[in-house]
């Protein structure tokens, strides 16, 4: 393949290959090569984490959020997955000529509210305008910086066989909410995106179980892609129990109707946590007490497996491989 196509943005195998073969090939360094959600650096007196995230979602406004709030939550959550307390954000806007100023103000207002609610400040920014037809309204890139406490070291490199795998809630809400708005689909109840900042939940989790080995938010590519990424990085296998993976009934019904798999569908306010098996129940109890973890569950465990496969015991008693998609189930989802 000699050109970029939409599969390269989907969070699946094509995207992983692109990152490895182009970006890591030329930009690789010990911090970037860890493959975490953010880069952790040490300066005198502080351990800092930085992360950046581009947002190209279509449509710009969807049930439960919009590109403004999403651009705040997405970067905050990348910092949170490193165990960091988010402090500051910068924002870069690429605007298309002809984009309504009323919609732009609505997006910025939403961004401001999301930042205020998360107790972070947007301290710098940039704006560029491209010709009509070349920008699809607005694209936003946010960069965040946060501080991480001594002793916190969250990375897939820390995962070992015999650890438990947990999720903080139902899978696929965001992807189905965006698709329903994009395609003007109506269901009996409106499906709402789960977009939310996760740093408060993470703070409670680390206070209860300091030995959490890794956290990840299953955004593009969903649970399947993220677990495959962890398994590959950690050099382990992962076994899942389908009956324990939470999926909201309306999301499950919509996915069945549309031919989608909730495990491949994006989330924007959920996380995956991996910890030693003996700490799993304590961690689960802590997650269940938080509003953003009220549907948390233990869904599987890590095992020794030289093939680094993610496998799932199905509701019918069989076993299937949970692979990441070669391309993209839903484009422009975040």
GROMACS .gro file of N, CA and C in nm, residues 74-221:
model
  444
   74UNK      N    1  -1.055   1.364   2.566
   74UNK     CA    2  -0.962   1.270   2.505
   74UNK      C    3  -0.820   1.287   2.555
   75UNK      N    4  -0.772   1.410   2.562
   75UNK     CA    5  -0.635   1.432   2.608
   75UNK      C    6  -0.622   1.414   2.758
   76UNK      N    7  -0.721   1.459   2.834
   76UNK     CA    8  -0.719   1.435   2.978
   76UNK      C    9  -0.710   1.285   3.006
   77UNK      N   10  -0.784   1.206   2.933
   77UNK     CA   11  -0.785   1.062   2.959
   77UNK      C   12  -0.653   0.997   2.922
   78UNK      N   13  -0.587   1.045   2.817
   78UNK     CA   14  -0.455   0.993   2.786
   78UNK      C   15  -0.357   1.020   2.900
   79UNK      N   16  -0.366   1.138   2.960
   79UNK     CA   17  -0.281   1.169   3.077
   79UNK      C   18  -0.319   1.080   3.195
   80UNK      N   19  -0.449   1.062   3.215
   80UNK     CA   20  -0.496   0.981   3.328
   80UNK      C   21  -0.450   0.837   3.317
   81UNK      N   22  -0.443   0.784   3.194
   81UNK     CA   23  -0.400   0.645   3.177
   81UNK      C   24  -0.253   0.626   3.216
   82UNK      N   25  -0.180   0.735   3.230
   82UNK     CA   26  -0.043   0.731   3.279
   82UNK      C   27  -0.037   0.758   3.429
   83UNK      N   28  -0.153   0.772   3.493
   83UNK     CA   29  -0.159   0.800   3.635
   83UNK      C   30  -0.136   0.945   3.669
   84UNK      N   31  -0.146   1.034   3.572
   84UNK     CA   32  -0.114   1.174   3.592
   84UNK      C   33  -0.238   1.255   3.630
   85UNK      N   34  -0.217   1.358   3.709
   85UNK     CA   35  -0.319   1.459   3.733
   85UNK      C   36  -0.305   1.565   3.625
   86UNK      N   37  -0.406   1.584   3.540
   86UNK     CA   38  -0.394   1.683   3.432
   86UNK      C   39  -0.393   1.825   3.487
   87UNK      N   40  -0.309   1.909   3.428
   87UNK     CA   41  -0.296   2.047   3.474
   87UNK      C   42  -0.335   2.148   3.366
   88UNK      N   43  -0.277   2.134   3.248
   88UNK     CA   44  -0.294   2.236   3.144
   88UNK      C   45  -0.313   2.170   3.007
   89UNK      N   46  -0.385   2.242   2.921
   89UNK     CA   47  -0.405   2.201   2.783
   89UNK      C   48  -0.368   2.315   2.689
   90UNK      N   49  -0.326   2.280   2.568
   90UNK     CA   50  -0.322   2.373   2.457
   90UNK      C   51  -0.414   2.320   2.349
   91UNK      N   52  -0.462   2.410   2.264
   91UNK     CA   53  -0.559   2.370   2.161
   91UNK      C   54  -0.525   2.436   2.029
   92UNK      N   55  -0.524   2.359   1.922
   92UNK     CA   56  -0.504   2.409   1.786
   92UNK      C   57  -0.628   2.379   1.704
   93UNK      N   58  -0.684   2.481   1.641
   93UNK     CA   59  -0.805   2.468   1.560
   93UNK      C   60  -0.769   2.484   1.412
   94UNK      N   61  -0.816   2.392   1.330
   94UNK     CA   62  -0.812   2.408   1.185
   94UNK      C   63  -0.956   2.428   1.139
   95UNK      N   64  -0.987   2.547   1.092
   95UNK     CA   65  -1.123   2.585   1.055
   95UNK      C   66  -1.137   2.588   0.904
   96UNK      N   67  -1.253   2.545   0.857
   96UNK     CA   68  -1.281   2.552   0.714
   96UNK      C   69  -1.354   2.682   0.683
   97UNK      N   70  -1.313   2.747   0.577
   97UNK     CA   71  -1.383   2.866   0.531
   97UNK      C   72  -1.532   2.836   0.514
   98UNK      N   73  -1.615   2.923   0.569
   98UNK     CA   74  -1.759   2.904   0.561
   98UNK      C   75  -1.820   2.838   0.683
   99UNK      N   76  -1.738   2.793   0.777
   99UNK     CA   77  -1.792   2.730   0.898
   99UNK      C   78  -1.866   2.836   0.980
  100UNK      N   79  -1.989   2.808   1.022
  100UNK     CA   80  -2.067   2.910   1.094
  100UNK      C   81  -2.002   2.951   1.227
  101UNK      N   82  -1.991   3.081   1.249
  101UNK     CA   83  -1.932   3.129   1.374
  101UNK      C   84  -2.015   3.087   1.495
  102UNK      N   85  -2.146   3.074   1.477
  102UNK     CA   86  -2.230   3.028   1.589
  102UNK      C   87  -2.193   2.887   1.631
  103UNK      N   88  -2.163   2.800   1.533
  103UNK     CA   89  -2.121   2.663   1.566
  103UNK      C   90  -1.983   2.662   1.631
  104UNK      N   91  -1.894   2.750   1.582
  104UNK     CA   92  -1.762   2.759   1.643
  104UNK      C   93  -1.773   2.803   1.788
  105UNK      N   94  -1.856   2.901   1.816
  105UNK     CA   95  -1.872   2.947   1.954
  105UNK      C   96  -1.932   2.835   2.041
  106UNK      N   97  -2.023   2.760   1.985
  106UNK     CA   98  -2.082   2.647   2.059
  106UNK      C   99  -1.975   2.545   2.095
  107UNK      N  100  -1.885   2.516   2.001
  107UNK     CA  101  -1.777   2.421   2.026
  107UNK      C  102  -1.682   2.472   2.134
  108UNK      N  103  -1.644   2.600   2.124
  108UNK     CA  104  -1.550   2.656   2.221
  108UNK      C  105  -1.614   2.666   2.359
  109UNK      N  106  -1.741   2.700   2.363
  109UNK     CA  107  -1.813   2.704   2.491
  109UNK      C  108  -1.814   2.567   2.556
  110UNK      N  109  -1.838   2.464   2.477
  110UNK     CA  110  -1.838   2.327   2.529
  110UNK      C  111  -1.699   2.288   2.579
  111UNK      N  112  -1.597   2.325   2.504
  111UNK     CA  113  -1.460   2.298   2.546
  111UNK      C  114  -1.430   2.366   2.680
  112UNK      N  115  -1.471   2.492   2.692
  112UNK     CA  116  -1.445   2.566   2.815
  112UNK      C  117  -1.514   2.501   2.934
  113UNK      N  118  -1.639   2.458   2.916
  113UNK     CA  119  -1.711   2.393   3.025
  113UNK      C  120  -1.646   2.262   3.065
  114UNK      N  121  -1.603   2.183   2.965
  114UNK     CA  122  -1.539   2.055   2.994
  114UNK      C  123  -1.408   2.076   3.070
  115UNK      N  124  -1.330   2.177   3.029
  115UNK     CA  125  -1.205   2.205   3.098
  115UNK      C  126  -1.230   2.254   3.240
  116UNK      N  127  -1.329   2.340   3.256
  116UNK     CA  128  -1.361   2.391   3.390
  116UNK      C  129  -1.407   2.278   3.482
  117UNK      N  130  -1.492   2.190   3.431
  117UNK     CA  131  -1.542   2.080   3.513
  117UNK      C  132  -1.429   1.985   3.552
  118UNK      N  133  -1.327   1.973   3.467
  118UNK     CA  134  -1.214   1.883   3.495
  118UNK      C  135  -1.103   1.953   3.573
  119UNK      N  136  -1.121   2.083   3.601
  119UNK     CA  137  -1.023   2.162   3.675
  119UNK      C  138  -0.889   2.170   3.602
  120UNK      N  139  -0.896   2.191   3.471
  120UNK     CA  140  -0.775   2.218   3.393
  120UNK      C  141  -0.795   2.348   3.318
  121UNK      N  142  -0.687   2.408   3.275
  121UNK     CA  143  -0.692   2.533   3.201
  121UNK      C  144  -0.635   2.516   3.061
  122UNK      N  145  -0.697   2.581   2.964
  122UNK     CA  146  -0.641   2.589   2.829
  122UNK      C  147  -0.554   2.714   2.825
  123UNK      N  148  -0.423   2.697   2.817
  123UNK     CA  149  -0.332   2.810   2.838
  123UNK      C  150  -0.264   2.859   2.710
  124UNK      N  151  -0.287   2.792   2.598
  124UNK     CA  152  -0.227   2.838   2.472
  124UNK      C  153  -0.304   2.775   2.357
  125UNK      N  154  -0.295   2.837   2.239
  125UNK     CA  155  -0.367   2.782   2.125
  125UNK      C  156  -0.320   2.840   1.994
  126UNK      N  157  -0.380   2.788   1.888
  126UNK     CA  158  -0.347   2.833   1.753
  126UNK      C  159  -0.469   2.811   1.665
  127UNK      N  160  -0.486   2.897   1.566
  127UNK     CA  161  -0.598   2.886   1.472
  127UNK      C  162  -0.547   2.901   1.330
  128UNK      N  163  -0.587   2.809   1.244
  128UNK     CA  164  -0.559   2.818   1.102
  128UNK      C  165  -0.690   2.800   1.026
  129UNK      N  166  -0.700   2.862   0.908
  129UNK     CA  167  -0.818   2.850   0.824
  129UNK      C  168  -0.776   2.795   0.689
  130UNK      N  169  -0.849   2.694   0.640
  130UNK     CA  170  -0.822   2.637   0.508
  130UNK      C  171  -0.939   2.667   0.416
  131UNK      N  172  -0.917   2.651   0.287
  131UNK     CA  173  -1.018   2.685   0.189
  131UNK      C  174  -1.142   2.597   0.204
  132UNK      N  175  -1.252   2.653   0.158
  132UNK     CA  176  -1.380   2.581   0.161
  132UNK      C  177  -1.364   2.444   0.093
  133UNK      N  178  -1.415   2.339   0.160
  133UNK     CA  179  -1.408   2.205   0.105
  133UNK      C  180  -1.285   2.126   0.143
  134UNK      N  181  -1.197   2.188   0.222
  134UNK     CA  182  -1.072   2.120   0.258
  134UNK      C  183  -1.056   2.097   0.408
  135UNK      N  184  -1.162   2.121   0.486
  135UNK     CA  185  -1.144   2.106   0.630
  135UNK      C  186  -1.258   2.041   0.704
  136UNK      N  187  -1.373   2.021   0.640
  136UNK     CA  188  -1.488   1.956   0.703
  136UNK      C  189  -1.531   2.025   0.832
  137UNK      N  190  -1.535   2.158   0.829
  137UNK     CA  191  -1.584   2.232   0.944
  137UNK      C  192  -1.474   2.273   1.038
  138UNK      N  193  -1.438   2.182   1.127
  138UNK     CA  194  -1.334   2.212   1.225
  138UNK      C  195  -1.265   2.083   1.268
  139UNK      N  196  -1.133   2.087   1.274
  139UNK     CA  197  -1.052   1.984   1.338
  139UNK      C  198  -0.983   2.048   1.458
  140UNK      N  199  -0.969   1.972   1.566
  140UNK     CA  200  -0.905   2.025   1.689
  140UNK      C  201  -0.797   1.928   1.735
  141UNK      N  202  -0.681   1.983   1.765
  141UNK     CA  203  -0.575   1.906   1.829
  141UNK      C  204  -0.547   1.967   1.966
  142UNK      N  205  -0.551   1.885   2.068
  142UNK     CA  206  -0.520   1.931   2.204
  142UNK      C  207  -0.397   1.858   2.256
  143UNK      N  208  -0.316   1.931   2.328
  143UNK     CA  209  -0.200   1.876   2.395
  143UNK      C  210  -0.213   1.904   2.544
  144UNK      N  211  -0.182   1.805   2.626
  144UNK     CA  212  -0.197   1.821   2.770
  144UNK      C  213  -0.070   1.788   2.844
  145UNK      N  214  -0.058   1.848   2.960
  145UNK     CA  215   0.052   1.817   3.050
  145UNK      C  216  -0.004   1.792   3.189
  146UNK      N  217   0.051   1.692   3.255
  146UNK     CA  218   0.007   1.657   3.389
  146UNK      C  219   0.125   1.613   3.473
  147UNK      N  220   0.101   1.598   3.601
  147UNK     CA  221   0.206   1.558   3.693
  147UNK      C  222   0.169   1.423   3.754
  148UNK      N  223   0.267   1.335   3.765
  148UNK     CA  224   0.243   1.200   3.817
  148UNK      C  225   0.324   1.182   3.946
  149UNK      N  226   0.261   1.120   4.044
  149UNK     CA  227   0.323   1.102   4.176
  149UNK      C  228   0.438   1.002   4.169
  150UNK      N  229   0.532   1.017   4.260
  150UNK     CA  230   0.640   0.920   4.273
  150UNK      C  231   0.583   0.782   4.300
  151UNK      N  232   0.643   0.682   4.239
  151UNK     CA  233   0.601   0.544   4.261
  151UNK      C  234   0.496   0.495   4.164
  152UNK      N  235   0.430   0.585   4.091
  152UNK     CA  236   0.330   0.544   3.992
  152UNK      C  237   0.400   0.515   3.860
  153UNK      N  238   0.385   0.393   3.810
  153UNK     CA  239   0.450   0.352   3.686
  153UNK      C  240   0.356   0.261   3.609
  154UNK      N  241   0.266   0.322   3.533
  154UNK     CA  242   0.165   0.248   3.459
  154UNK      C  243   0.211   0.227   3.316
  155UNK      N  244   0.224   0.103   3.276
  155UNK     CA  245   0.266   0.072   3.140
  155UNK      C  246   0.235  -0.074   3.111
  156UNK      N  247   0.202  -0.103   2.986
  156UNK     CA  248   0.179  -0.242   2.947
  156UNK      C  249   0.304  -0.327   2.966
  157UNK      N  250   0.421  -0.266   2.971
  157UNK     CA  251   0.544  -0.341   2.993
  157UNK      C  252   0.546  -0.406   3.132
  158UNK      N  253   0.461  -0.359   3.223
  158UNK     CA  254   0.458  -0.413   3.359
  158UNK      C  255   0.365  -0.532   3.374
  159UNK      N  256   0.287  -0.563   3.272
  159UNK     CA  257   0.187  -0.670   3.282
  159UNK      C  258   0.256  -0.806   3.276
  160UNK      N  259   0.213  -0.897   3.363
  160UNK     CA  260   0.267  -1.032   3.370
  160UNK      C  261   0.152  -1.133   3.367
  161UNK      N  262   0.180  -1.259   3.334
  161UNK     CA  263   0.076  -1.362   3.344
  161UNK      C  264   0.021  -1.370   3.486
  162UNK      N  265  -0.109  -1.398   3.496
  162UNK     CA  266  -0.172  -1.410   3.627
  162UNK      C  267  -0.233  -1.281   3.678
  163UNK      N  268  -0.238  -1.178   3.596
  163UNK     CA  269  -0.303  -1.053   3.635
  163UNK      C  270  -0.449  -1.054   3.590
  164UNK      N  271  -0.531  -0.977   3.659
  164UNK     CA  272  -0.673  -0.966   3.624
  164UNK      C  273  -0.697  -0.846   3.534
  165UNK      N  274  -0.796  -0.861   3.445
  165UNK     CA  275  -0.834  -0.755   3.352
  165UNK      C  276  -0.972  -0.705   3.389
  166UNK      N  277  -0.982  -0.573   3.408
  166UNK     CA  278  -1.109  -0.512   3.445
  166UNK      C  279  -1.144  -0.402   3.346
  167UNK      N  280  -1.275  -0.373   3.333
  167UNK     CA  281  -1.320  -0.256   3.259
  167UNK      C  282  -1.409  -0.174   3.351
  168UNK      N  283  -1.418  -0.044   3.323
  168UNK     CA  284  -1.492   0.045   3.412
  168UNK      C  285  -1.639   0.056   3.378
  169UNK      N  286  -1.681  -0.002   3.266
  169UNK     CA  287  -1.823   0.008   3.232
  169UNK      C  288  -1.855  -0.051   3.097
  170UNK      N  289  -1.971  -0.017   3.045
  170UNK     CA  290  -2.024  -0.077   2.923
  170UNK      C  291  -1.944  -0.034   2.801
  171UNK      N  292  -1.931  -0.127   2.708
  171UNK     CA  293  -1.851  -0.108   2.588
  171UNK      C  294  -1.938  -0.062   2.469
  172UNK      N  295  -1.882   0.027   2.388
  172UNK     CA  296  -1.941   0.063   2.259
  172UNK      C  297  -2.036   0.181   2.259
  173UNK      N  298  -2.059   0.244   2.374
  173UNK     CA  299  -2.159   0.351   2.382
  173UNK      C  300  -2.126   0.467   2.286
  174UNK      N  301  -2.002   0.513   2.288
  174UNK     CA  302  -1.966   0.630   2.209
  174UNK      C  303  -1.981   0.602   2.059
  175UNK      N  304  -1.927   0.492   2.014
  175UNK     CA  305  -1.932   0.462   1.871
  175UNK      C  306  -2.074   0.453   1.819
  176UNK      N  307  -2.162   0.388   1.894
  176UNK     CA  308  -2.300   0.373   1.848
  176UNK      C  309  -2.373   0.507   1.855
  177UNK      N  310  -2.345   0.589   1.956
  177UNK     CA  311  -2.408   0.721   1.966
  177UNK      C  312  -2.371   0.808   1.847
  178UNK      N  313  -2.243   0.808   1.810
  178UNK     CA  314  -2.198   0.889   1.696
  178UNK      C  315  -2.257   0.836   1.566
  179UNK      N  316  -2.256   0.705   1.549
  179UNK     CA  317  -2.310   0.647   1.425
  179UNK      C  318  -2.459   0.675   1.413
  180UNK      N  319  -2.532   0.668   1.522
  180UNK     CA  320  -2.676   0.692   1.514
  180UNK      C  321  -2.705   0.835   1.469
  181UNK      N  322  -2.626   0.930   1.516
  181UNK     CA  323  -2.643   1.068   1.473
  181UNK      C  324  -2.599   1.086   1.328
  182UNK      N  325  -2.489   1.023   1.291
  182UNK     CA  326  -2.435   1.036   1.155
  182UNK      C  327  -2.533   0.982   1.052
  183UNK      N  328  -2.597   0.871   1.084
  183UNK     CA  329  -2.685   0.805   0.987
  183UNK      C  330  -2.833   0.833   1.011
  184UNK      N  331  -2.863   0.926   1.106
  184UNK     CA  332  -3.002   0.961   1.138
  184UNK      C  333  -3.083   0.838   1.177
  185UNK      N  334  -3.022   0.753   1.260
  185UNK     CA  335  -3.090   0.632   1.306
  185UNK      C  336  -3.167   0.661   1.434
  186UNK      N  337  -3.282   0.600   1.447
  186UNK     CA  338  -3.364   0.616   1.567
  186UNK      C  339  -3.382   0.483   1.636
  187UNK      N  340  -3.362   0.483   1.767
  187UNK     CA  341  -3.384   0.364   1.848
  187UNK      C  342  -3.489   0.396   1.954
  188UNK      N  343  -3.537   0.295   2.025
  188UNK     CA  344  -3.641   0.317   2.125
  188UNK      C  345  -3.596   0.417   2.231
  189UNK      N  346  -3.470   0.409   2.271
  189UNK     CA  347  -3.412   0.507   2.362
  189UNK      C  348  -3.287   0.564   2.298
  190UNK      N  349  -3.261   0.693   2.324
  190UNK     CA  350  -3.144   0.756   2.264
  190UNK      C  351  -3.017   0.700   2.328
  191UNK      N  352  -2.924   0.659   2.245
  191UNK     CA  353  -2.794   0.610   2.292
  191UNK      C  354  -2.700   0.729   2.300
  192UNK      N  355  -2.640   0.748   2.417
  192UNK     CA  356  -2.561   0.867   2.447
  192UNK      C  357  -2.415   0.829   2.461
  193UNK      N  358  -2.328   0.913   2.407
  193UNK     CA  359  -2.184   0.890   2.421
  193UNK      C  360  -2.145   0.888   2.568
  194UNK      N  361  -2.042   0.810   2.598
  194UNK     CA  362  -1.990   0.802   2.735
  194UNK      C  363  -1.876   0.901   2.759
  195UNK      N  364  -1.853   0.996   2.667
  195UNK     CA  365  -1.740   1.089   2.677
  195UNK      C  366  -1.736   1.155   2.814
  196UNK      N  367  -1.622   1.140   2.884
  196UNK     CA  368  -1.608   1.192   3.020
  196UNK      C  369  -1.461   1.190   3.060
  197UNK      N  370  -1.420   1.278   3.152
  197UNK     CA  371  -1.283   1.276   3.201
  197UNK      C  372  -1.266   1.170   3.310
  198UNK      N  373  -1.161   1.090   3.300
  198UNK     CA  374  -1.145   0.974   3.387
  198UNK      C  375  -1.043   0.993   3.499
  199UNK      N  376  -0.983   1.110   3.512
  199UNK     CA  377  -0.873   1.125   3.608
  199UNK      C  378  -0.919   1.111   3.753
  200UNK      N  379  -1.044   1.150   3.784
  200UNK     CA  380  -1.094   1.133   3.920
  200UNK      C  381  -1.109   0.987   3.957
  201UNK      N  382  -1.165   0.909   3.865
  201UNK     CA  383  -1.176   0.765   3.887
  201UNK      C  384  -1.039   0.702   3.903
  202UNK      N  385  -0.944   0.740   3.818
  202UNK     CA  386  -0.809   0.684   3.825
  202UNK      C  387  -0.744   0.717   3.958
  203UNK      N  388  -0.763   0.839   4.007
  203UNK     CA  389  -0.706   0.877   4.136
  203UNK      C  390  -0.755   0.787   4.248
  204UNK      N  391  -0.886   0.759   4.249
  204UNK     CA  392  -0.942   0.669   4.351
  204UNK      C  393  -0.886   0.528   4.336
  205UNK      N  394  -0.871   0.482   4.213
  205UNK     CA  395  -0.821   0.347   4.190
  205UNK      C  396  -0.678   0.331   4.237
  206UNK      N  397  -0.593   0.429   4.208
  206UNK     CA  398  -0.453   0.420   4.249
  206UNK      C  399  -0.438   0.431   4.400
  207UNK      N  400  -0.527   0.508   4.464
  207UNK     CA  401  -0.523   0.518   4.609
  207UNK      C  402  -0.557   0.384   4.674
  208UNK      N  403  -0.648   0.310   4.612
  208UNK     CA  404  -0.691   0.182   4.669
  208UNK      C  405  -0.596   0.069   4.633
  209UNK      N  406  -0.543   0.072   4.509
  209UNK     CA  407  -0.455  -0.036   4.461
  209UNK      C  408  -0.335   0.028   4.392
  210UNK      N  409  -0.231   0.062   4.466
  210UNK     CA  410  -0.113   0.123   4.404
  210UNK      C  411  -0.041   0.032   4.305
  211UNK      N  412  -0.067  -0.098   4.312
  211UNK     CA  413   0.004  -0.193   4.226
  211UNK      C  414  -0.066  -0.219   4.093
  212UNK      N  415  -0.160  -0.133   4.052
  212UNK     CA  416  -0.214  -0.144   3.917
  212UNK      C  417  -0.097  -0.141   3.820
  213UNK      N  418  -0.097  -0.232   3.722
  213UNK     CA  419   0.017  -0.238   3.630
  213UNK      C  420  -0.002  -0.151   3.508
  214UNK      N  421  -0.125  -0.147   3.455
  214UNK     CA  422  -0.149  -0.061   3.338
  214UNK      C  423  -0.294  -0.018   3.333
  215UNK      N  424  -0.315   0.098   3.272
  215UNK     CA  425  -0.448   0.151   3.241
  215UNK      C  426  -0.448   0.191   3.094
  216UNK      N  427  -0.559   0.168   3.027
  216UNK     CA  428  -0.576   0.213   2.888
  216UNK      C  429  -0.722   0.252   2.866
  217UNK      N  430  -0.745   0.352   2.782
  217UNK     CA  431  -0.882   0.382   2.743
  217UNK      C  432  -0.907   0.326   2.604
  218UNK      N  433  -1.006   0.239   2.590
  218UNK     CA  434  -1.031   0.170   2.462
  218UNK      C  435  -1.111   0.258   2.366
  219UNK      N  436  -1.042   0.349   2.298
  219UNK     CA  437  -1.108   0.443   2.207
  219UNK      C  438  -1.120   0.380   2.069
  220UNK      N  439  -1.049   0.433   1.969
  220UNK     CA  440  -1.057   0.374   1.834
  220UNK      C  441  -1.016   0.226   1.838
  221UNK      N  442  -1.095   0.144   1.773
  221UNK     CA  443  -1.067   0.001   1.774
  221UNK      C  444  -1.128  -0.071   1.892
   0.00000   0.00000   0.00000
